[in-house]
Tab-separated table of C-alpha atoms in Angstrom:
chain	number	residue	atom	x	y	z
A	278	MET	CA	41.205	-81.159	79.959
A	279	SER	CA	42.113	-84.237	81.866
A	280	PRO	CA	45.814	-85.468	81.517
A	281	SER	CA	44.689	-88.748	80.229
A	282	ALA	CA	43.130	-87.390	77.284
A	283	PRO	CA	43.740	-88.894	74.116
A	284	PHE	CA	45.720	-87.210	71.164
A	285	LEU	CA	43.712	-85.846	68.607
A	286	ASN	CA	44.513	-85.536	65.233
A	287	ALA	CA	43.830	-82.342	63.273
A	288	SER	CA	40.625	-83.249	61.642
A	289	GLU	CA	39.545	-84.069	65.543
A	290	ALA	CA	40.844	-81.384	67.131
A	291	ALA	CA	39.245	-78.828	64.604
A	292	SER	CA	35.857	-80.592	65.482
A	293	GLN	CA	36.085	-80.501	68.745
A	294	LEU	CA	36.978	-76.971	68.672
A	295	GLY	CA	34.418	-75.903	66.352
A	296	VAL	CA	36.824	-74.301	63.717
A	297	SER	CA	38.258	-75.496	60.353
A	298	ILE	CA	41.538	-77.099	59.941
A	299	LYS	CA	42.490	-74.351	58.054
A	300	ALA	CA	42.098	-72.013	61.266
A	301	LEU	CA	44.269	-74.434	63.215
A	302	ARG	CA	47.025	-74.415	60.443
A	303	LEU	CA	46.793	-70.659	60.578
A	304	TYR	CA	47.297	-70.129	64.466
A	305	GLU	CA	50.204	-72.796	63.858
A	306	GLN	CA	51.593	-70.683	60.982
A	307	GLN	CA	51.312	-67.480	63.461
A	308	GLY	CA	53.088	-69.346	66.221
A	309	LEU	CA	50.092	-69.257	68.619
A	310	VAL	CA	49.980	-73.066	69.267
A	311	THR	CA	52.395	-75.972	68.345
A	312	PRO	CA	50.989	-79.415	67.736
A	313	GLY	CA	53.043	-82.525	68.227
A	314	ARG	CA	54.167	-84.954	65.520
A	315	THR	CA	53.762	-88.832	65.020
A	316	ALA	CA	56.389	-90.615	63.887
A	317	ALA	CA	55.058	-90.188	60.478
A	318	GLY	CA	55.215	-86.718	60.688
A	319	TYR	CA	51.083	-86.088	61.514
A	320	ARG	CA	50.183	-83.148	63.593
A	321	VAL	CA	48.274	-84.568	66.747
A	322	TYR	CA	46.992	-82.200	69.647
A	323	GLY	CA	47.202	-83.201	72.834
A	324	PRO	CA	45.440	-81.661	76.300
A	325	LYS	CA	48.135	-78.792	76.443
A	326	GLN	CA	47.646	-77.951	72.980
A	327	MET	CA	43.689	-78.335	73.051
A	328	ASP	CA	43.692	-75.781	76.097
A	329	ARG	CA	45.706	-73.639	74.224
A	330	ALA	CA	43.777	-73.762	71.006
A	331	GLY	CA	40.628	-73.242	73.122
A	332	GLU	CA	41.948	-70.001	74.276
A	333	ILE	CA	42.723	-68.915	70.996
A	334	VAL	CA	39.181	-69.964	69.734
A	335	ALA	CA	37.478	-67.987	72.594
A	336	LEU	CA	39.954	-64.806	71.921
A	337	ARG	CA	39.088	-65.057	68.240
A	338	ALA	CA	35.179	-64.960	69.115
A	339	LEU	CA	35.447	-61.865	71.181
A	340	GLY	CA	36.747	-60.243	67.929
A	341	LEU	CA	40.442	-60.172	68.572
A	342	SER	CA	42.820	-60.183	65.456
A	343	LEU	CA	45.682	-62.765	65.499
A	344	ALA	CA	47.987	-60.010	66.715
A	345	GLN	CA	45.950	-59.060	69.540
A	346	VAL	CA	45.483	-62.795	70.267
A	347	ALA	CA	49.132	-63.148	70.200
A	348	ARG	CA	49.571	-60.155	72.931
A	349	VAL	CA	46.959	-61.439	74.989
A	350	LEU	CA	48.456	-64.774	75.290
A	351	ASP	CA	51.880	-63.171	76.190
A	352	GLY	CA	50.306	-61.174	78.992
A	353	ASP	CA	49.021	-57.729	77.383
A	354	SER	CA	45.661	-57.132	79.123
A	355	ARG	CA	44.619	-53.875	77.332
A	356	SER	CA	43.423	-56.005	73.926
A	357	LEU	CA	41.589	-58.441	76.018
A	358	ALA	CA	40.006	-55.583	78.208
A	359	THR	CA	38.565	-53.830	75.234
A	360	ALA	CA	37.094	-57.020	73.612
A	361	LEU	CA	35.259	-57.786	76.692
A	362	ALA	CA	34.127	-54.102	77.023
A	363	THR	CA	32.685	-54.766	73.059
A	364	HIS	CA	31.148	-58.083	74.051
A	365	GLU	CA	29.461	-56.903	77.405
A	366	SER	CA	27.814	-54.000	75.372
A	367	ALA	CA	26.561	-56.522	72.852
A	368	LEU	CA	25.231	-58.753	75.653
A	369	ASN	CA	23.311	-55.740	77.335
A	370	GLU	CA	22.060	-55.148	73.777
A	371	GLU	CA	20.624	-58.629	73.874
A	372	LEU	CA	19.514	-58.512	77.107
A	373	GLN	CA	17.505	-55.426	76.650
A	374	ASP	CA	15.855	-57.260	73.233
A	375	LEU	CA	14.872	-60.125	75.689
A	376	VAL	CA	13.245	-57.786	78.072
A	377	GLN	CA	11.367	-56.016	75.645
A	378	LYS	CA	10.251	-59.384	74.222
A	379	LEU	CA	9.004	-60.730	77.786
A	380	ASP	CA	7.135	-57.394	78.082
A	381	ARG	CA	5.145	-58.312	75.137
A	382	ILE	CA	4.656	-61.806	76.126
A	383	ARG	CA	3.277	-60.600	79.472
A	384	CYS	CA	0.954	-58.002	77.951
A	385	VAL	CA	-0.214	-60.796	75.664
A	386	ARG	CA	-0.801	-63.280	78.540
A	387	ALA	CA	-2.779	-59.947	80.455
A	388	ASP	CA	-4.941	-59.666	77.177
A	389	LEU	CA	-5.665	-63.210	77.158
A	390	ALA	CA	-7.054	-63.541	80.891
A	391	ARG	CA	-9.348	-60.511	79.890
A	392	GLY	CA	-10.785	-62.679	76.762
A	393	GLN	CA	-8.549	-60.639	74.050
A	394	MET	CA	-6.816	-62.581	71.518
A	395	PRO	CA	-3.651	-61.228	70.041
A	396	VAL	CA	-3.967	-58.832	67.078
A	397	ASP	CA	-2.645	-59.718	64.010
A	398	GLY	CA	1.100	-60.059	63.728
A	399	GLU	CA	1.706	-60.054	67.352
A	400	LEU	CA	2.657	-63.773	67.783
A	401	THR	CA	4.748	-63.623	64.827
A	402	ARG	CA	6.556	-60.808	66.286
A	403	LEU	CA	6.875	-62.737	69.905
A	404	VAL	CA	8.627	-65.566	68.495
A	405	ASP	CA	10.406	-63.426	65.578
A	406	ARG	CA	14.202	-64.598	65.280
A	407	ALA	CA	15.130	-61.463	63.872
A	408	ARG	CA	15.958	-62.552	60.321
A	409	MET	CA	14.849	-61.179	57.200
A	410	SER	CA	13.109	-62.364	54.277
A	411	VAL	CA	12.203	-61.144	50.822
A	412	GLU	CA	10.043	-61.849	48.182
A	413	PHE	CA	9.710	-60.355	44.392
A	414	ALA	CA	8.895	-61.343	41.143
A	415	LEU	CA	12.810	-61.607	39.212
A	416	PRO	CA	13.509	-59.187	36.839
A	417	TRP	CA	14.926	-60.002	33.089
A	418	PRO	CA	16.947	-62.313	32.333
A	419	TRP	CA	14.268	-64.335	34.212
A	420	GLY	CA	10.798	-64.691	33.193
A	421	GLY	CA	9.195	-62.844	36.188
A	422	GLU	CA	9.209	-66.176	38.401
A	423	ARG	CA	8.568	-65.311	42.065
A	424	PHE	CA	11.825	-65.354	44.049
A	425	GLU	CA	11.822	-65.931	47.708
A	426	LEU	CA	14.418	-65.656	50.097
A	427	ARG	CA	13.739	-66.488	53.914
A	428	ASP	CA	15.707	-66.755	57.023
A	429	ILE	CA	18.545	-64.239	55.354
A	430	ARG	CA	21.815	-65.053	57.143
A	431	PRO	CA	24.574	-62.210	58.091
A	432	LEU	CA	26.528	-63.057	55.134
A	433	ASN	CA	25.079	-63.998	51.762
A	434	TYR	CA	26.942	-64.665	48.829
A	435	ILE	CA	25.875	-64.145	45.306
A	436	ILE	CA	27.712	-66.068	42.799
A	437	GLY	CA	27.158	-67.010	39.122
A	438	SER	CA	28.828	-67.280	35.853
A	439	LEU	CA	29.135	-64.134	33.609
A	440	GLY	CA	25.735	-63.531	32.108
A	441	SER	CA	24.010	-65.288	34.813
A	442	GLY	CA	22.001	-62.070	36.226
A	443	LYS	CA	23.428	-61.796	39.349
A	444	THR	CA	23.915	-58.204	39.183
A	445	ARG	CA	20.170	-57.411	38.497
A	446	LEU	CA	19.263	-60.101	41.294
A	447	ALA	CA	21.761	-58.047	43.584
A	448	LEU	CA	19.997	-54.636	42.617
A	449	ARG	CA	16.485	-56.202	43.013
A	450	LEU	CA	17.595	-57.242	46.380
A	451	ALA	CA	18.896	-53.663	47.401
A	452	GLU	CA	15.602	-52.266	46.022
A	453	THR	CA	13.085	-54.450	47.873
A	454	LEU	CA	14.635	-55.097	51.292
A	455	PRO	CA	13.599	-52.045	53.508
A	456	GLY	CA	16.700	-49.673	54.479
A	457	ALA	CA	19.096	-51.811	52.208
A	458	VAL	CA	22.208	-49.871	50.072
A	459	PHE	CA	23.694	-51.075	47.057
A	460	LEU	CA	26.978	-50.313	46.709
A	461	GLY	CA	28.123	-50.303	42.907
A	462	LEU	CA	31.810	-51.045	41.315
A	463	ASP	CA	32.459	-47.362	41.665
A	464	ARG	CA	31.643	-47.661	45.389
A	465	ARG	CA	28.698	-45.270	45.401
A	466	ARG	CA	25.592	-45.905	47.405
A	467	ASN	CA	22.500	-46.388	44.865
A	468	ASN	CA	21.480	-42.720	46.162
A	469	GLY	CA	24.968	-41.427	44.342
A	470	VAL	CA	26.391	-40.922	47.636
A	471	ALA	CA	30.545	-41.824	47.549
A	472	ALA	CA	31.386	-43.960	50.260
A	473	LEU	CA	34.312	-41.899	51.414
A	474	ASP	CA	32.165	-39.026	51.549
A	475	LEU	CA	30.699	-40.796	54.752
A	476	LEU	CA	34.112	-40.156	56.676
A	477	ASN	CA	33.916	-36.350	56.344
A	478	GLY	CA	32.784	-34.739	59.435
A	479	ASP	CA	31.888	-37.886	61.067
A	480	ALA	CA	34.492	-38.162	63.739
A	481	SER	CA	32.664	-41.447	65.147
A	482	LEU	CA	33.015	-43.109	62.107
A	483	LYS	CA	36.334	-42.275	61.262
A	484	SER	CA	37.464	-43.791	64.803
A	485	ARG	CA	35.720	-47.202	64.063
A	486	VAL	CA	37.060	-47.283	60.456
A	487	ASP	CA	40.564	-46.870	62.166
A	488	GLN	CA	39.881	-48.945	64.605
A	489	ALA	CA	38.819	-51.717	61.867
A	490	MET	CA	41.892	-50.966	59.594
A	491	ASP	CA	44.176	-51.663	62.576
A	492	TRP	CA	42.671	-54.952	63.077
A	493	LEU	CA	42.688	-55.974	59.441
A	494	ILE	CA	46.348	-54.891	59.084
A	495	ASP	CA	47.078	-56.959	61.918
A	496	GLU	CA	45.475	-59.945	60.144
A	497	GLY	CA	47.572	-59.175	56.958
A	498	ALA	CA	45.941	-57.003	55.089
A	499	THR	CA	47.241	-54.100	52.770
A	500	GLU	CA	45.905	-50.383	53.605
A	501	SER	CA	44.294	-48.923	50.477
A	502	ARG	CA	41.552	-46.844	49.320
A	503	ALA	CA	39.295	-49.539	48.409
A	504	LEU	CA	39.876	-51.234	51.823
A	505	THR	CA	38.945	-47.683	53.478
A	506	THR	CA	36.037	-47.134	51.275
A	507	LEU	CA	34.741	-50.652	52.164
A	508	LEU	CA	35.195	-50.075	55.753
A	509	ALA	CA	33.377	-46.858	55.726
A	510	GLU	CA	30.231	-48.537	54.334
A	511	LEU	CA	30.504	-51.404	56.695
A	512	GLU	CA	30.883	-49.093	60.023
A	513	ALA	CA	28.234	-46.591	58.834
A	514	ASP	CA	24.994	-46.160	60.555
A	515	GLY	CA	21.773	-46.565	58.800
A	516	PRO	CA	21.389	-49.186	56.191
A	517	ALA	CA	19.356	-52.141	57.463
A	518	ALA	CA	21.301	-54.365	54.757
A	519	LEU	CA	24.246	-53.944	52.182
A	520	VAL	CA	24.328	-55.416	48.757
A	521	VAL	CA	27.939	-55.088	47.931
A	522	ASP	CA	29.214	-55.778	44.188
A	523	MET	CA	32.195	-57.564	43.836
A	524	ILE	CA	33.385	-57.280	47.230
A	525	GLU	CA	37.167	-58.266	46.321
A	526	GLN	CA	37.814	-55.268	43.608
A	527	ASP	CA	41.162	-53.504	44.378
A	528	LEU	CA	41.932	-56.178	46.991
A	529	ASP	CA	44.794	-58.392	47.178
A	530	ALA	CA	44.425	-61.919	48.139
A	531	ALA	CA	45.725	-61.318	51.888
A	532	THR	CA	43.623	-58.240	52.277
A	533	GLN	CA	40.599	-60.557	50.899
A	534	GLU	CA	41.453	-63.110	53.357
A	535	ALA	CA	41.470	-61.133	56.779
A	536	LEU	CA	38.481	-59.185	55.296
A	537	ILE	CA	36.179	-62.028	55.289
A	538	THR	CA	37.663	-63.196	58.475
A	539	PHE	CA	36.799	-59.792	59.911
A	540	LEU	CA	33.074	-59.993	58.687
A	541	ARG	CA	32.766	-63.520	59.755
A	542	LEU	CA	33.666	-62.394	63.589
A	543	ARG	CA	30.939	-59.572	62.970
A	544	ALA	CA	28.465	-61.843	62.109
A	545	SER	CA	28.863	-63.913	64.846
A	546	ALA	CA	28.009	-61.047	66.852
A	547	GLY	CA	24.867	-60.164	65.045
A	548	MET	CA	25.549	-57.875	62.317
A	549	ARG	CA	23.367	-56.500	59.785
A	550	PRO	CA	22.749	-58.878	56.824
A	551	LEU	CA	25.483	-58.415	54.006
A	552	PHE	CA	24.750	-59.532	50.123
A	553	LEU	CA	28.278	-59.848	48.715
A	554	MET	CA	28.752	-60.510	44.743
A	555	THR	CA	32.086	-62.568	44.792
A	556	ARG	CA	34.191	-64.683	42.533
A	557	SER	CA	36.857	-65.234	44.639
A	558	SER	CA	37.272	-68.378	46.793
A	559	ALA	CA	39.020	-66.457	49.242
A	560	ILE	CA	36.239	-64.487	50.193
A	561	LEU	CA	33.775	-67.618	49.499
A	562	ASP	CA	35.769	-70.340	50.945
A	563	LEU	CA	33.344	-73.316	50.593
A	564	ALA	CA	35.116	-75.191	53.796
A	565	ALA	CA	34.886	-72.209	55.851
A	566	VAL	CA	30.871	-71.646	55.467
A	567	GLY	CA	29.043	-71.973	58.553
A	568	PRO	CA	25.575	-71.024	59.905
A	569	ASP	CA	25.875	-67.680	59.681
A	570	ASP	CA	26.463	-67.888	55.888
A	571	ALA	CA	24.253	-68.362	53.071
A	572	ILE	CA	25.277	-69.005	49.191
A	573	ILE	CA	22.872	-67.606	46.435
A	574	LEU	CA	23.556	-69.227	43.067
A	575	CYS	CA	22.458	-67.836	39.668
A	576	PRO	CA	22.512	-70.457	37.024
A	577	ALA	CA	24.061	-70.322	33.954
A	578	ASN	CA	20.780	-71.446	32.285
A	579	HIS	CA	18.498	-68.511	33.896
A	580	SER	CA	16.654	-70.909	35.907
A	581	ALA	CA	15.531	-69.268	39.306
A	582	PRO	CA	18.307	-68.488	41.834
A	583	VAL	CA	18.724	-70.791	44.448
A	584	ARG	CA	20.504	-71.379	47.873
A	585	VAL	CA	23.367	-74.004	47.838
A	586	ALA	CA	24.257	-76.122	50.651
A	587	PRO	CA	28.030	-75.820	51.217
A	588	TYR	CA	29.297	-79.373	50.699
A	589	PRO	CA	30.137	-81.705	47.453
A	590	GLY	CA	27.089	-83.401	46.125
A	591	ALA	CA	24.542	-80.851	47.053
A	592	PRO	CA	22.558	-79.400	44.326
A	593	GLY	CA	24.468	-76.499	42.636
A	594	TYR	CA	27.684	-77.299	44.627
A	595	GLU	CA	29.749	-77.824	41.629
A	596	ALA	CA	28.510	-75.198	39.946
A	597	VAL	CA	29.282	-72.559	42.854
A	598	ALA	CA	32.820	-74.412	42.842
A	599	THR	CA	33.633	-73.866	38.998
A	600	CYS	CA	32.769	-70.121	39.600
A	601	LEU	CA	35.250	-69.423	42.388
A	602	ALA	CA	38.803	-68.122	40.794
A	603	THR	CA	42.051	-69.454	42.064
A	604	PRO	CA	44.489	-67.523	44.023
A	605	GLU	CA	46.082	-66.481	40.319
A	606	VAL	CA	43.160	-65.317	39.049
A	607	ARG	CA	42.040	-63.448	42.150
A	608	ALA	CA	45.324	-61.475	41.939
A	609	ARG	CA	44.632	-60.567	38.440
A	610	ILE	CA	40.956	-59.952	39.255
A	611	ALA	CA	42.135	-57.320	42.105
A	612	ARG	CA	44.436	-55.705	39.491
A	613	ARG	CA	41.525	-55.173	36.761
A	614	PRO	CA	38.146	-55.815	38.032
A	615	GLU	CA	36.295	-55.079	34.485
A	616	ALA	CA	35.537	-57.763	32.495
A	617	THR	CA	38.087	-58.901	29.488
A	618	ALA	CA	38.195	-61.792	27.069
A	619	GLY	CA	40.437	-63.660	29.622
A	620	GLU	CA	37.850	-63.413	32.214
A	621	ALA	CA	35.177	-66.093	31.022
A	622	THR	CA	38.344	-68.648	31.958
A	623	ILE	CA	36.717	-67.930	35.796
A	624	CYS	CA	33.666	-69.899	35.205
A	625	LYS	CA	33.353	-72.839	32.733
A	626	PRO	CA	32.963	-71.836	28.976
A	627	GLN	CA	29.657	-70.371	28.264
A	628	ALA	CA	28.105	-70.679	24.768
A	629	ARG	CA	27.701	-66.532	25.115
A	630	ALA	CA	30.602	-65.109	27.583
A	631	LEU	CA	28.255	-62.020	28.431
A	632	ARG	CA	28.785	-59.662	30.895
A	633	ASP	CA	26.273	-59.339	33.478
A	634	PRO	CA	23.446	-56.887	32.800
């Protein structure tokens, strides 16, 4: 950056770096970057701070935890070498995919030269963005309306008030999406297999879970059986998509925040789609929703579920915001996930506070 570059306020700096203001504050809290201050006490970012913050953003994009970022910035090369090796592997996979698509294009062009038109679906596969779509008739409590979800994102949040039908929507998604698995509140797959059973006899999976756990602990998470269970599913091979019932269950607030950071980093690397039922504002931070995220709202009046844009004033935004729990309520949910009389206060009062069917 030029020495004559202007000093930026927090909003301008975050926009230029492509991160949220909350992320900049987190970097500051961790001692990774120290902004300047105006005479009035406002944070400002000059050339040196922006260069430093840019390095942090790049290291985070490589999948490093905040603790690993700090070590790399202090000169430790081991964490960086591991992250670069992982990134190289992902790029190689992308390259192989592009080579295969290029081969298909050449085959189609050769067929055209011989007067043969592409077979049904061939052109679609050539320009496929590799994102799923799904369509089905909505179950009860809806009236069988057609529901269509196109351009499925890596992270999909399912939210709604009590009794809105979000659990039934999640189950139908898991039934309809090819190769999808539903993970219920007891953390068993829809075929009855317990998530922790996946670790038995699978040294490779255990190693991946241990690495993920170490990363999350670096981010401030608390190790627990609930977190290990989730990681076993997230790291397991096989499912083409994973649908998780109330992902925040039995996780404290700091662990929820670390987990969603972990998942967002994975999403940017092209992971399989996740559908996360949630009422937690740590899991669904509306200010942090990006291009890899989608919000699916099940309205309280049982009209068809809709995708909601993450900005104030968008249709459905206020309904989503009112269904997200405060940190205090999140802590209570983590201690006792089952429905209680007080749980109805998480969303605006309903005429009937029914538990999701």
